[in-house]
CSV table of C-alpha atoms in Angstrom, one decimal:
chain,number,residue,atom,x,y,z
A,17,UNK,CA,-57.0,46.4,-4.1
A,18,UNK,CA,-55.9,48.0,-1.2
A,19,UNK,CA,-58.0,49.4,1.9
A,20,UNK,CA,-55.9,50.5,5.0
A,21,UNK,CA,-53.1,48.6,4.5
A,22,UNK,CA,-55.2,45.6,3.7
A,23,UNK,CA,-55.1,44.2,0.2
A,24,UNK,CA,-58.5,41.7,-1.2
A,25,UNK,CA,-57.4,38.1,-2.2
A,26,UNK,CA,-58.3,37.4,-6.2
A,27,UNK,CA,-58.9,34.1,-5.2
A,28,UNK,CA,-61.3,33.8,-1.9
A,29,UNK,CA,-61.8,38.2,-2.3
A,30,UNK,CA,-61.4,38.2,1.6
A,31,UNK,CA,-59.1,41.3,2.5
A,32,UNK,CA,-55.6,40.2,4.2
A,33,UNK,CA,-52.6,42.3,5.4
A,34,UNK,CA,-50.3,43.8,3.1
A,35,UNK,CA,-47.8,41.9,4.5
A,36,UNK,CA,-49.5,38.8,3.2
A,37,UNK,CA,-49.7,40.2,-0.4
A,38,UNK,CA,-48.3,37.8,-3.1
A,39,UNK,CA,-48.0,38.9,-6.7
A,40,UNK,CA,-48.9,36.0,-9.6
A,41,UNK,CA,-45.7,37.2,-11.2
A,42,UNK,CA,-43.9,35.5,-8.4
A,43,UNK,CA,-44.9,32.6,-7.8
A,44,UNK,CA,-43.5,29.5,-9.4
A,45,UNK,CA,-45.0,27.9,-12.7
A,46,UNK,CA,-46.0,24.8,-11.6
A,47,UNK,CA,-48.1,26.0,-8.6
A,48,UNK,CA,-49.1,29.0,-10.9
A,49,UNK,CA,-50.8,26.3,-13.5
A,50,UNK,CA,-52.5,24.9,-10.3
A,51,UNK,CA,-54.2,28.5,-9.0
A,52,UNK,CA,-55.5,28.6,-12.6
A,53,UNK,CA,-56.8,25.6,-13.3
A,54,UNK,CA,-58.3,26.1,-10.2
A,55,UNK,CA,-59.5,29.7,-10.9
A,56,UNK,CA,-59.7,30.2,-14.3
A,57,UNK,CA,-59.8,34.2,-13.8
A,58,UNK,CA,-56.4,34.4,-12.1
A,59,UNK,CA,-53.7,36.0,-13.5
A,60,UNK,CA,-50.3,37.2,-13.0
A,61,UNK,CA,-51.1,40.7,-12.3
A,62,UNK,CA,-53.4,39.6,-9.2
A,63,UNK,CA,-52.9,39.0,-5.5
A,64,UNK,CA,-53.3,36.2,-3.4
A,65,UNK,CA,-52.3,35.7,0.6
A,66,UNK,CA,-49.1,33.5,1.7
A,67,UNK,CA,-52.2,31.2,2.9
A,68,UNK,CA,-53.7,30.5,0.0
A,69,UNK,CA,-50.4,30.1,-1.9
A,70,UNK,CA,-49.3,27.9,0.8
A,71,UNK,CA,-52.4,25.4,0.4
A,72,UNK,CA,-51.8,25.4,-3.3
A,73,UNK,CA,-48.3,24.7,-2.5
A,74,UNK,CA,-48.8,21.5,-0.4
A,75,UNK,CA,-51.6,20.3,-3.0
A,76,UNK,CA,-48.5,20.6,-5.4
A,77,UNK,CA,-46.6,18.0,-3.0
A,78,UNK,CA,-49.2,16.2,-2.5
A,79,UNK,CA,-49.9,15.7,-6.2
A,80,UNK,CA,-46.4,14.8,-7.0
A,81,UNK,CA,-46.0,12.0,-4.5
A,82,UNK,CA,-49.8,10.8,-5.1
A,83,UNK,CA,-48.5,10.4,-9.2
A,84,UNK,CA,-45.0,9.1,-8.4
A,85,UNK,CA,-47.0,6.6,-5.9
A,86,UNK,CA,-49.1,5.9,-9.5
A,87,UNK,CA,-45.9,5.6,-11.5
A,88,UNK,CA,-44.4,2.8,-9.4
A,89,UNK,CA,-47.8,0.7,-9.4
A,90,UNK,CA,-47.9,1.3,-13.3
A,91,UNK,CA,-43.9,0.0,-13.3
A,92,UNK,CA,-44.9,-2.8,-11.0
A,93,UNK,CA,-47.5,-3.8,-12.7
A,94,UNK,CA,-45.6,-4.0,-16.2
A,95,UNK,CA,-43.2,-6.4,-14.3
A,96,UNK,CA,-45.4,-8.8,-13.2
A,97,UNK,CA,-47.0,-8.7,-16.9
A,98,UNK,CA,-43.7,-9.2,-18.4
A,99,UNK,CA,-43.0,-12.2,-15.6
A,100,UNK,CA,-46.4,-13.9,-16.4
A,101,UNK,CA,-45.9,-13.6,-19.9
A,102,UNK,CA,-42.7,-15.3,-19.9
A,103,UNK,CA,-43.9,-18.2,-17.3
A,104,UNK,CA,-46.6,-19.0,-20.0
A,105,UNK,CA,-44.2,-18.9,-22.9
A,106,UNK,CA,-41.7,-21.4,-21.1
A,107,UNK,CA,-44.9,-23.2,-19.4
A,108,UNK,CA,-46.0,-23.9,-23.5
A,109,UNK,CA,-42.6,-25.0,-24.6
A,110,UNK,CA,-42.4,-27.4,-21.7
A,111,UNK,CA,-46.3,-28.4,-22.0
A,112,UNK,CA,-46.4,-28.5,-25.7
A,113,UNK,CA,-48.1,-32.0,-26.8
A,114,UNK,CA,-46.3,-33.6,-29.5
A,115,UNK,CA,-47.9,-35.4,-32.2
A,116,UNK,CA,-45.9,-38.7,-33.4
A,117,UNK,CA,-46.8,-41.2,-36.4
A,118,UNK,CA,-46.9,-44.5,-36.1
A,119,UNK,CA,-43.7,-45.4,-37.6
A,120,UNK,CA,-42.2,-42.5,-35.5
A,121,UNK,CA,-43.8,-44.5,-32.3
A,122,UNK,CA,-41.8,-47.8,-33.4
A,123,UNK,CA,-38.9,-46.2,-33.7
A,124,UNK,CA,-38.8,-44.8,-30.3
A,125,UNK,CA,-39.8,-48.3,-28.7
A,126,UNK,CA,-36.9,-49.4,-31.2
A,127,UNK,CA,-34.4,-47.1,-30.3
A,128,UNK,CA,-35.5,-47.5,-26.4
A,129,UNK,CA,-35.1,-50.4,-26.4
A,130,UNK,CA,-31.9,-51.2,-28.6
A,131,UNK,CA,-30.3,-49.1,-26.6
A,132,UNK,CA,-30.7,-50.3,-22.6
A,133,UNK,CA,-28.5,-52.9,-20.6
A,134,UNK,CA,-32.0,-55.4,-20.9
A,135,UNK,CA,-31.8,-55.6,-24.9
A,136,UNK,CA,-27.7,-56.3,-24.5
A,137,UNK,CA,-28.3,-58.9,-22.0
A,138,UNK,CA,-30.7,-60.8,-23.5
A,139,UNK,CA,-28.8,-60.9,-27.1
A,140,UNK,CA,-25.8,-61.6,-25.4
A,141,UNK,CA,-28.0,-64.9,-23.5
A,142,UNK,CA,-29.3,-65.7,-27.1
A,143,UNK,CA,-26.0,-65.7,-28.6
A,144,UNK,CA,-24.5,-68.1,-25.8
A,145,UNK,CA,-27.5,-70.5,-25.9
A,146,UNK,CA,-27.4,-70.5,-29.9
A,147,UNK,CA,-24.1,-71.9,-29.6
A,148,UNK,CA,-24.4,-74.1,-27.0
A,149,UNK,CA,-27.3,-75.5,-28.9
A,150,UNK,CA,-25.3,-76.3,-31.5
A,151,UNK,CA,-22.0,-77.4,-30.3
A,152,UNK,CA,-23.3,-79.5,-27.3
A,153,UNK,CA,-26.4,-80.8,-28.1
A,154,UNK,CA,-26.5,-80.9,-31.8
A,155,UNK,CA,-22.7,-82.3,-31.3
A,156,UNK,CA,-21.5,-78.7,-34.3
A,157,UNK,CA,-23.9,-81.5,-36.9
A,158,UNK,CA,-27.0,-79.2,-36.3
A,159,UNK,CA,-28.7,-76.3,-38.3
A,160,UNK,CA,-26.4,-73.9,-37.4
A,161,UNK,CA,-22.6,-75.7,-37.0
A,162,UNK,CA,-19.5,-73.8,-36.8
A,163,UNK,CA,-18.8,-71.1,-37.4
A,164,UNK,CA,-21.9,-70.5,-37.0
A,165,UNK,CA,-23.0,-68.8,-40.4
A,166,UNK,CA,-26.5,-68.6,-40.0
A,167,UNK,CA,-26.1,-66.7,-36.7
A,168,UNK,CA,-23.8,-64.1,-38.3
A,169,UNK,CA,-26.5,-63.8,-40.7
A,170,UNK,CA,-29.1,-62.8,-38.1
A,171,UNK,CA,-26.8,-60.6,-36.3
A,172,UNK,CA,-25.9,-58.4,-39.9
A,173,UNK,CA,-29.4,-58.7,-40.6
A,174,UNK,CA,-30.3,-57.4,-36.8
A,175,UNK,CA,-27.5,-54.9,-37.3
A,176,UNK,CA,-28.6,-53.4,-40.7
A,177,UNK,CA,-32.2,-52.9,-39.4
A,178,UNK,CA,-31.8,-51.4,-35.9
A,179,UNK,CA,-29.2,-49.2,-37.2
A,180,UNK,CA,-31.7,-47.1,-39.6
A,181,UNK,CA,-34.6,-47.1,-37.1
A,182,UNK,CA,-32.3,-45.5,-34.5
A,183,UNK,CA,-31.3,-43.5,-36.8
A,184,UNK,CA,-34.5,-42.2,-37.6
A,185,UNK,CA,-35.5,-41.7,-33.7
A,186,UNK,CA,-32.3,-39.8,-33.4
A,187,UNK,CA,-33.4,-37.3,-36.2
A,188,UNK,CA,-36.2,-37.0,-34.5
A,189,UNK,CA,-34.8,-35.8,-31.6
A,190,UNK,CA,-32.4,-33.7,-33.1
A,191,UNK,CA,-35.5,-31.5,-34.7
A,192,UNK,CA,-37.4,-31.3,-31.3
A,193,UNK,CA,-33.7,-30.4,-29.5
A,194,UNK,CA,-33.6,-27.6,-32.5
A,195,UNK,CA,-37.3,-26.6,-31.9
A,196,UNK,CA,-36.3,-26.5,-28.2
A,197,UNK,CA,-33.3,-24.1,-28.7
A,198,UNK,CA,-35.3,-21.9,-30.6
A,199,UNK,CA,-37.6,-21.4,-28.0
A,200,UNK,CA,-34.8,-20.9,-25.7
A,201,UNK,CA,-33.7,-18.4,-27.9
A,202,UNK,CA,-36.5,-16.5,-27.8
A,203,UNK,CA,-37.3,-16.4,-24.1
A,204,UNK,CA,-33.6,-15.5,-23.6
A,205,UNK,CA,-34.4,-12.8,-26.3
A,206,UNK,CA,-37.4,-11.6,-24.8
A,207,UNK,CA,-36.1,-11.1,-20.8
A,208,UNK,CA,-33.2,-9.2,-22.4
A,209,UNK,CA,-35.9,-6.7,-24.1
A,210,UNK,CA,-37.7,-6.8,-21.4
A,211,UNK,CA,-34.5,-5.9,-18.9
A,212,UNK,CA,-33.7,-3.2,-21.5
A,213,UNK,CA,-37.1,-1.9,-21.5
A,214,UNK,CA,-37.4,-1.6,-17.7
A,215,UNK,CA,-33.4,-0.1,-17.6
A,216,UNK,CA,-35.3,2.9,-20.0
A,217,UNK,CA,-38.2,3.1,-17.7
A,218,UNK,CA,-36.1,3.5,-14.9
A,219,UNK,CA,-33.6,6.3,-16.2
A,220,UNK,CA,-37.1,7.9,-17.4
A,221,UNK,CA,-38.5,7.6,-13.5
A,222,UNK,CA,-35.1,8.6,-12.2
A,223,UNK,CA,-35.1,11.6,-14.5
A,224,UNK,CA,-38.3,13.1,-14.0
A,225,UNK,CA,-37.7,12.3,-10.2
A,226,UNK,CA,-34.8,14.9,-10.2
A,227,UNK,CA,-37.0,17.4,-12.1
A,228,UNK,CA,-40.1,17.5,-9.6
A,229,UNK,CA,-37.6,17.2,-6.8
A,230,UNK,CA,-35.8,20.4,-8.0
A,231,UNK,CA,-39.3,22.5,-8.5
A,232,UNK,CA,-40.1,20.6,-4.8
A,233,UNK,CA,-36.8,22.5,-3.4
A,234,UNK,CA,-37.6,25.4,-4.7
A,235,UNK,CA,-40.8,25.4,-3.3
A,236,UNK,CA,-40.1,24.4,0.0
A,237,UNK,CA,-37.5,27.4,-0.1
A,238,UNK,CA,-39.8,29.4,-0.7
A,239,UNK,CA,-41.5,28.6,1.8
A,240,UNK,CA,-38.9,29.0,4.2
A,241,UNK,CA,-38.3,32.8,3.0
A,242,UNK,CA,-41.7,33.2,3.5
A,243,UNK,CA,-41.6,32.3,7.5
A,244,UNK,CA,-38.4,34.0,7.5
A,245,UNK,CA,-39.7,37.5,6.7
A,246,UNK,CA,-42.9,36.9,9.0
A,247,UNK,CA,-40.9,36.2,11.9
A,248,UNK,CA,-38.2,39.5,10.9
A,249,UNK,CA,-41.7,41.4,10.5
């Protein structure tokens, strides 16, 4: 609406210069869906002031680094969820309570103890004292003369029994070390999903990034024409 060179604002219907006189058909899409979401009414073929479309402008801005501030808490935030989960699935590998039988129990002490310096030392001391027994005291006439048959009896007996007991510890072991490597697996597995996953989210925050910076640009140009043809008016 014009009145002496004035034209009336669609928006605030105060009456600015012509100079100021926007068209909707001009102004950019994204800060056009803000004037109508704000003012339902508005339309391309009306008029708004450089004011008023600067204000929208800047609440543009201002809504793109407020949501891009959002995005980078919500990525944060997804990070330290992935990190905590992880913790608490190595935390339960390392903290899992295992449940052992009785025979299972024996065979550890067994095994544990068949296999240290204290269990070679004192066999070796039993050995030596069994034939010292025999050859120096019982003068090779006691229970157990030379060559000392009864003694390789024990030790083959000793032998036979130990081995199959150590055996069975070792089995043991093996099937926790494979339930262990599983579990690796799986963390291992899971942190390269996760480093995947946060690759995508990154090349998706990148991307839209260059998107709302290009529609900034061309707002902030804008802009600049705008000054420009106030100050050559």
């Amino acid at each position: 609406m014009k009145t002496n060179g004035m034209f009336k604002s669609a928006l605030s219907h105060i009456s600015y210069p012509e100079s100021e006189k926007v068209s909707g058909k001009s102004i950019q899409s994204p800060i056009l869906a803000l004037i109508v979401a704000a003012h339902p009414k508005f339309t391309r073929e009306d008029y708004i002031s450089i004011k008023e479309l600067n204000l929208f402008r800047e609440k543009y801005i201002s809504n793109y680094l407020s949501s891009e501030l959002g995005v980078l808490s919500s990525l944060e935030k997804n990070v330290m969820g992935s990190l905590t989960d992880e913790k608490l699935l190595v935390s339960a590998v390392e903290d899992e309570v295992e449940v052992r039988s009785f025979g299972q129990k024996v065979a550890d002490k067994v095994a544990d103890f068949g296999g240290s310096w204290t269990f070679i030392l004192l066999f070796i001391t039993f050995i030596i004292l069994w034939i010292c027994v025999n050859i120096y005291i019982l003068v090779n006439k006691g229970f157990d003369p030379y060559p000392f048959i009864l003694l390789n009896l024990i030790l083959s007996c000793v032998a036979a029994l130990q081995a199959p007991v150590i055996m069975m510890s070792q089995n043991r072991q093996e099937e926790k070390d494979r339930d262990r490597a599983k579990k690796d697996y799986m963390i291992n597995l899971k942190s390269e999903l996760e480093i995947r996953m946060m690759h995508e989210k990154l090349d998706h925050l990148i991307m839209h990034q260059q998107q709302e910076l290009i529609e900034i640009q061309k707002v902030q140009i804008e802009m600049i024409n705008d000054i420009l043809n106030q100050i050559k008016k």
